[in-house]
Amino acid sequence: MRALLATPGVAGTARVDDVSEPRAGHRGVLVRPIEVGVCGTDREISAGLFGIAPPGREQLVLGHELLGTVARDAHGFTKGDLVTATVRRSCGRCAACLAGSPDSCDTGDYLERGITGLDGFASELVVEDPENLVLVPASLGRLGVLAEPASICARGLRHAHLIGTRQPWAPTRTLVIGTGAIGMLATFLLRLRGDEVWNAGLSPEGSEMARLIGAIGARYVTGAEVSATALAEEVGGFDLVVEATGDARVMLGTLGLLRRNGVACLLGLDGRAQQVSLAGRVIGHDTVLQNRAIFGSVNAARVDWLAAIEALDRACARWPDALEACVGLRVPLERFDEAFGFAGVKATLALGEP
Ligand code: BGC
Ligand code: ZN
């Protein structure tokens, strides 16, 4: 069967090739991928900057954003069920993993499908343990491919709430920075809650991203016109800032955009070797005197997947066109280059029909 492969650590090795079909064995469920989303992590692996191949191998099957159908009845799943799968697998040793929360793994020895030590989902057939599969409602259809990035947002927002509510907290005004899939889906999730949501990004006013943000009742400001700092001053600061740019300078700057009791949630990644700075008064004075908090969040627990899918389903009913427009490019596996180069919200690799 065909699969999208890369050799982690070596740039420019992404290619479609034949690999042997997986066997379901007595524990697994055979799933036929319909669509696999592509994100910055896949681009980094294909650029040789990230990822680990499974033990004893040089190549890794890419793809961690799965939407598929169950190929054969097994373990309570029925042929034709629409499913997605969580990404991270337990290290088998730490308390978090043993409690079923590898998203909080304490050893760092977790595995991740399509990223770290386990083959991903960008192939014609995959096998997954039933406990890692999550049902996707038929009403969501192909948009179920957004479950993985939405689960990242759902976890960030769940943790932001836990941190915010360590003291009385009633957030109303939120800023999302970034118009990629994470920034966009965070904006959808927050709008569903009824928050006043602002989104700041680099896409120009009048761009497709700006249009989508407006369509769901959030307000878009382009970084070129008004800086997030000026905006924060104008509106009186934000209760919650969700950062999804992957720029360490922007990440640190979120502390200065918060109002009293505000929480900043960092979802982007920036591994560049550099120094970033912040006005001393923001951390040394405002953060303390105003009970502000900043935190990072990665991956997602099963509860976040369930919350994400439920929210996507509601978003799909309320803003069908806007959610549909988030998947701006669907190409067959062989055209993965186009998906990697796509500058819109989300590109996917189409492998089959529901
Ligand atoms: C994935 C996460 C994963 C992270 C780090 C992201 O692209 O969405 O599931 O934990 O990369 O590997
Ligand atoms: Zn990803």
XYZ file of C-alpha atoms and ligand atoms in Angstrom:
367
model
C 0.000 0.000 0.000
C 1.067 3.614 -0.526
C 2.221 5.804 2.345
C 3.819 9.220 2.833
C 7.292 8.644 4.296
C 10.153 10.810 5.503
C 13.559 10.154 7.024
C 13.642 12.197 10.249
C 16.819 14.229 10.593
C 17.358 14.434 6.839
C 15.864 17.330 4.893
C 13.871 16.836 1.713
C 13.202 13.118 2.128
C 9.399 13.192 2.099
C 8.118 10.812 -0.578
C 5.239 8.470 -1.378
C 6.303 4.839 -1.455
C 4.989 1.320 -0.997
C 5.017 -0.143 2.502
C 3.549 -3.395 3.778
C -0.038 -3.381 5.059
C -0.462 -3.365 8.826
C -2.182 -6.326 10.528
C -4.947 -5.699 13.026
C -3.913 -8.589 15.295
C -6.195 -9.338 18.243
C -5.919 -5.867 19.840
C -6.212 -3.526 16.891
C -8.930 -1.958 14.771
C -8.304 -1.668 11.035
C -9.018 1.863 9.803
C -9.044 3.209 6.246
C -7.901 6.863 6.291
C -10.118 9.244 4.302
C -8.220 12.409 4.950
C -5.057 13.341 6.865
C -4.335 16.956 7.809
C -0.921 18.516 7.363
C 0.600 20.949 9.887
C 3.833 22.735 10.772
C 5.111 19.642 12.550
C 4.928 17.624 9.303
C 6.773 20.419 7.502
C 9.460 20.403 10.193
C 9.882 16.623 9.951
C 10.145 16.822 6.180
C 12.717 19.612 6.595
C 14.803 17.265 8.785
C 14.281 19.346 11.936
C 11.967 17.144 14.003
C 10.673 13.600 14.400
C 12.037 10.159 15.291
C 11.639 7.012 13.190
C 10.324 3.818 14.811
C 13.068 1.690 16.443
C 15.397 -0.009 13.978
C 14.123 1.969 11.011
C 15.186 5.102 9.167
C 11.846 6.091 7.754
C 8.676 7.252 9.419
C 5.161 7.274 7.987
C 3.950 10.862 8.412
C 0.492 12.123 9.395
C -1.008 12.637 12.844
C -4.305 14.341 11.955
C -6.504 11.388 11.032
C -10.013 11.044 9.752
C -10.878 7.521 8.656
C -13.541 4.842 8.533
C -13.426 1.557 10.395
C -12.648 -1.101 7.779
C -13.917 -4.145 9.677
C -16.095 -4.709 12.791
C -13.865 -4.981 15.871
C -13.859 -4.194 19.590
C -17.234 -2.429 19.588
C -16.522 -0.495 16.381
C -18.596 -1.162 13.279
C -17.430 -1.138 9.685
C -18.049 2.358 8.292
C -17.810 4.207 11.644
C -16.146 7.580 11.166
C -13.172 7.867 13.531
C -10.123 9.873 14.433
C -7.289 8.857 16.775
C -5.335 10.497 19.556
C -1.660 11.099 18.771
C 0.384 10.487 21.909
C 1.069 7.138 23.570
C 2.030 6.481 27.190
C 5.661 6.230 28.344
C 4.346 3.393 30.538
C 6.119 4.692 33.658
C 5.044 8.116 34.901
C 1.989 8.902 37.010
C 0.395 11.054 34.287
C 0.707 8.367 31.614
C -0.469 5.662 34.027
C -3.485 7.845 34.807
C -4.303 7.969 31.072
C -2.908 11.470 30.434
C 0.168 11.093 28.204
C -0.451 14.736 27.179
C 1.104 15.514 30.590
C 3.859 12.845 30.374
C 6.502 13.507 33.007
C 9.415 11.524 31.586
C 9.286 12.846 28.027
C 9.570 9.248 26.828
C 6.138 9.253 25.212
C 5.607 8.193 21.610
C 3.536 10.086 19.043
C 2.028 8.637 15.891
C 3.562 10.188 12.794
C 6.010 12.236 14.855
C 7.933 10.361 17.527
C 8.815 6.677 17.209
C 5.515 5.452 15.733
C 4.266 5.450 12.159
C 1.558 7.973 11.359
C -1.702 7.772 9.487
C -0.829 8.965 5.965
C -1.240 5.549 4.343
C -4.019 3.515 2.776
C -4.656 1.429 5.911
C -3.762 1.897 9.560
C -4.262 -0.123 12.736
C -5.043 1.502 16.056
C -5.943 0.224 19.513
C -9.647 0.787 20.242
C -8.930 2.965 23.300
C -7.086 5.482 21.085
C -9.919 5.848 18.581
C -12.524 8.596 18.928
C -15.864 8.471 17.104
C -16.677 11.375 14.784
C -20.378 12.154 14.183
C -21.547 11.693 10.588
C -22.892 15.277 10.715
C -19.292 16.542 10.821
C -18.288 14.455 7.792
C -14.934 15.324 6.212
C -14.526 18.248 8.620
C -13.755 15.624 11.275
C -10.194 15.979 9.980
C -10.020 19.147 12.102
C -10.432 17.131 15.320
C -6.699 16.934 16.071
C -5.860 20.646 15.855
C -9.166 21.440 17.613
C -8.152 19.073 20.442
C -4.944 21.105 20.928
C -7.085 24.249 21.319
C -9.579 22.507 23.620
C -6.769 21.446 25.966
C -5.262 24.931 26.011
C -8.631 26.479 26.841
C -9.381 23.835 29.497
C -6.053 24.543 31.198
C -6.515 28.316 30.868
C -9.828 27.935 32.668
C -8.244 25.826 35.425
C -5.502 28.411 35.912
C -7.850 31.394 35.702
C -10.304 29.947 38.190
C -7.643 29.485 40.886
C -9.191 32.802 41.939
C -12.603 34.283 41.135
C -12.492 34.784 37.339
C -15.075 35.734 34.746
C -13.213 36.205 31.445
C -15.036 37.993 28.672
C -12.468 39.577 26.374
C -10.074 37.287 24.522
C -7.303 37.820 22.009
C -6.117 35.060 19.708
C -2.824 35.750 17.931
C -2.347 33.851 14.676
C -4.571 32.810 11.786
C -3.252 29.307 11.126
C -5.351 26.252 11.978
C -4.728 26.565 15.726
C -5.468 30.301 15.864
C -8.526 29.906 13.684
C -9.970 26.921 15.575
C -9.306 28.595 18.935
C -11.296 31.571 17.600
C -14.180 29.246 16.654
C -14.154 27.555 20.094
C -14.115 30.868 21.944
C -16.872 32.359 19.807
C -19.026 29.291 20.541
C -18.688 30.190 24.227
C -19.923 33.687 23.437
C -16.674 35.484 24.319
C -15.786 38.831 22.808
C -12.957 37.594 20.602
C -10.291 39.572 18.839
C -7.857 37.977 16.469
C -4.529 39.527 15.492
C -2.549 38.124 12.596
C -0.290 38.963 9.721
C -2.834 38.158 7.003
C -3.937 41.413 5.381
C -7.322 42.980 5.987
C -9.643 41.623 3.272
C -7.807 38.270 3.147
C -9.657 34.945 3.349
C -8.508 34.567 6.983
C -9.879 37.998 7.916
C -13.150 37.169 6.152
C -13.563 33.888 8.065
C -12.868 35.553 11.398
C -15.481 38.230 10.659
C -17.979 35.586 9.538
C -18.008 33.987 12.978
C -18.409 37.272 14.825
C -14.815 37.844 15.937
C -12.878 41.036 15.191
C -9.741 40.888 13.126
C -6.813 43.277 13.335
C -3.831 42.888 11.089
C -0.423 43.225 12.709
C 0.623 45.561 9.946
C -1.983 48.131 10.926
C -2.298 48.000 14.666
C 0.044 46.172 16.978
C -1.421 43.840 19.593
C 0.071 46.150 22.230
C -1.815 49.177 20.905
C -4.990 47.113 20.726
C -4.585 45.902 24.318
C -4.172 49.489 25.467
C -7.205 50.591 23.515
C -9.557 47.887 24.853
C -8.132 47.786 28.384
C -6.233 44.497 28.172
C -7.401 40.926 27.668
C -8.641 38.350 30.183
C -7.264 35.594 27.994
C -4.631 35.615 25.260
C -4.147 32.533 23.089
C -0.871 32.631 21.189
C -0.666 30.547 18.016
C 2.079 32.164 15.966
C 5.130 30.130 16.933
C 7.230 33.247 17.494
C 8.985 33.396 20.882
C 8.971 37.201 20.868
C 5.191 37.274 20.441
C 4.865 34.536 23.076
C 6.710 36.534 25.742
C 4.864 39.700 24.719
C 1.506 38.138 25.641
C 2.218 38.932 29.306
C 1.947 42.621 28.465
C -1.413 42.216 26.703
C -3.242 40.865 29.748
C -5.453 42.791 32.063
C -5.813 42.143 35.774
C -6.093 38.350 36.519
C -5.435 37.586 32.850
C -4.103 34.272 31.552
C -1.869 33.759 28.493
C -1.888 30.354 26.815
C 0.999 29.525 24.453
C 0.218 26.948 21.752
C 2.852 27.756 19.113
C 6.408 26.402 19.040
C 9.621 28.290 18.298
C 12.862 26.359 18.683
C 15.166 29.025 17.246
C 18.259 29.879 19.261
C 17.668 33.522 20.192
C 17.157 35.916 23.082
C 13.782 37.550 23.519
C 13.126 40.414 25.901
C 10.281 42.113 27.704
C 9.948 45.475 29.454
C 11.019 44.766 33.043
C 7.963 46.442 34.481
C 5.590 44.009 32.721
C 6.997 40.971 34.520
C 8.444 42.639 37.614
C 5.460 44.800 38.437
C 2.253 44.241 36.408
C 2.338 40.435 36.389
C 2.647 40.295 40.170
C 0.408 43.191 41.138
C -2.265 42.046 38.703
C -2.170 38.276 39.326
C -1.382 37.479 35.683
C -0.306 34.008 34.487
C 1.387 32.551 31.398
C 1.624 28.871 30.476
C 2.357 26.517 27.588
C 0.220 23.607 26.422
C 0.941 20.680 24.097
C -1.020 17.701 22.813
C -4.427 16.725 24.220
C -6.149 14.251 26.522
C -9.158 12.186 25.520
C -11.517 14.650 27.268
C -10.150 17.379 25.005
C -10.801 15.274 21.892
C -14.388 14.730 22.972
C -14.835 18.442 23.729
C -13.193 19.393 20.412
C -15.403 17.114 18.345
C -18.530 18.290 20.135
C -17.524 21.932 19.559
C -16.663 21.322 15.881
C -20.064 19.732 15.392
C -21.772 22.796 16.880
C -19.563 25.143 14.851
C -20.470 23.163 11.734
C -24.183 23.651 12.442
C -23.783 27.371 13.205
C -21.169 28.480 10.654
C -21.105 25.670 8.044
C -19.513 27.744 5.286
C -16.820 29.272 7.487
C -15.803 25.912 8.970
C -15.840 24.279 5.540
C -13.599 27.065 4.217
C -10.982 26.253 6.882
C -9.942 23.227 4.833
C -8.718 25.238 1.894
C -6.888 22.518 -0.017
C -7.423 18.769 -0.443
C -4.887 16.933 -2.593
C -4.130 13.253 -3.203
C -1.171 11.735 -1.337
C 1.180 12.135 -4.316
C 0.702 15.908 -4.250
C 1.869 16.263 -0.620
C 4.260 19.040 -1.726
C 1.312 21.300 -2.487
C -0.237 20.554 0.892
C 3.087 21.352 2.638
C 3.341 24.622 0.736
C -0.267 25.714 1.350
C -0.544 29.127 2.991
C -4.228 28.936 4.006
C -5.698 27.596 7.239
C -5.500 23.830 6.636
C -4.484 21.547 3.792
C -5.221 17.836 3.818
C -4.163 14.707 1.980
C -7.229 12.943 0.586
C -6.930 9.162 0.683
C -10.485 7.944 0.164
C -14.224 8.519 0.411
C -16.324 8.311 3.612
C 0.793 17.821 17.426
C 0.780 17.377 18.862
C 2.164 16.969 19.305
C 3.143 18.091 19.020
C 4.578 17.792 19.451
C 1.857 18.859 17.180
O 1.882 19.145 15.817
O -0.454 18.393 17.060
O -0.125 16.295 19.015
O 2.161 16.655 20.672
O 3.121 18.387 17.634
O 5.124 16.688 18.823
Zn -0.050 18.830 14.311
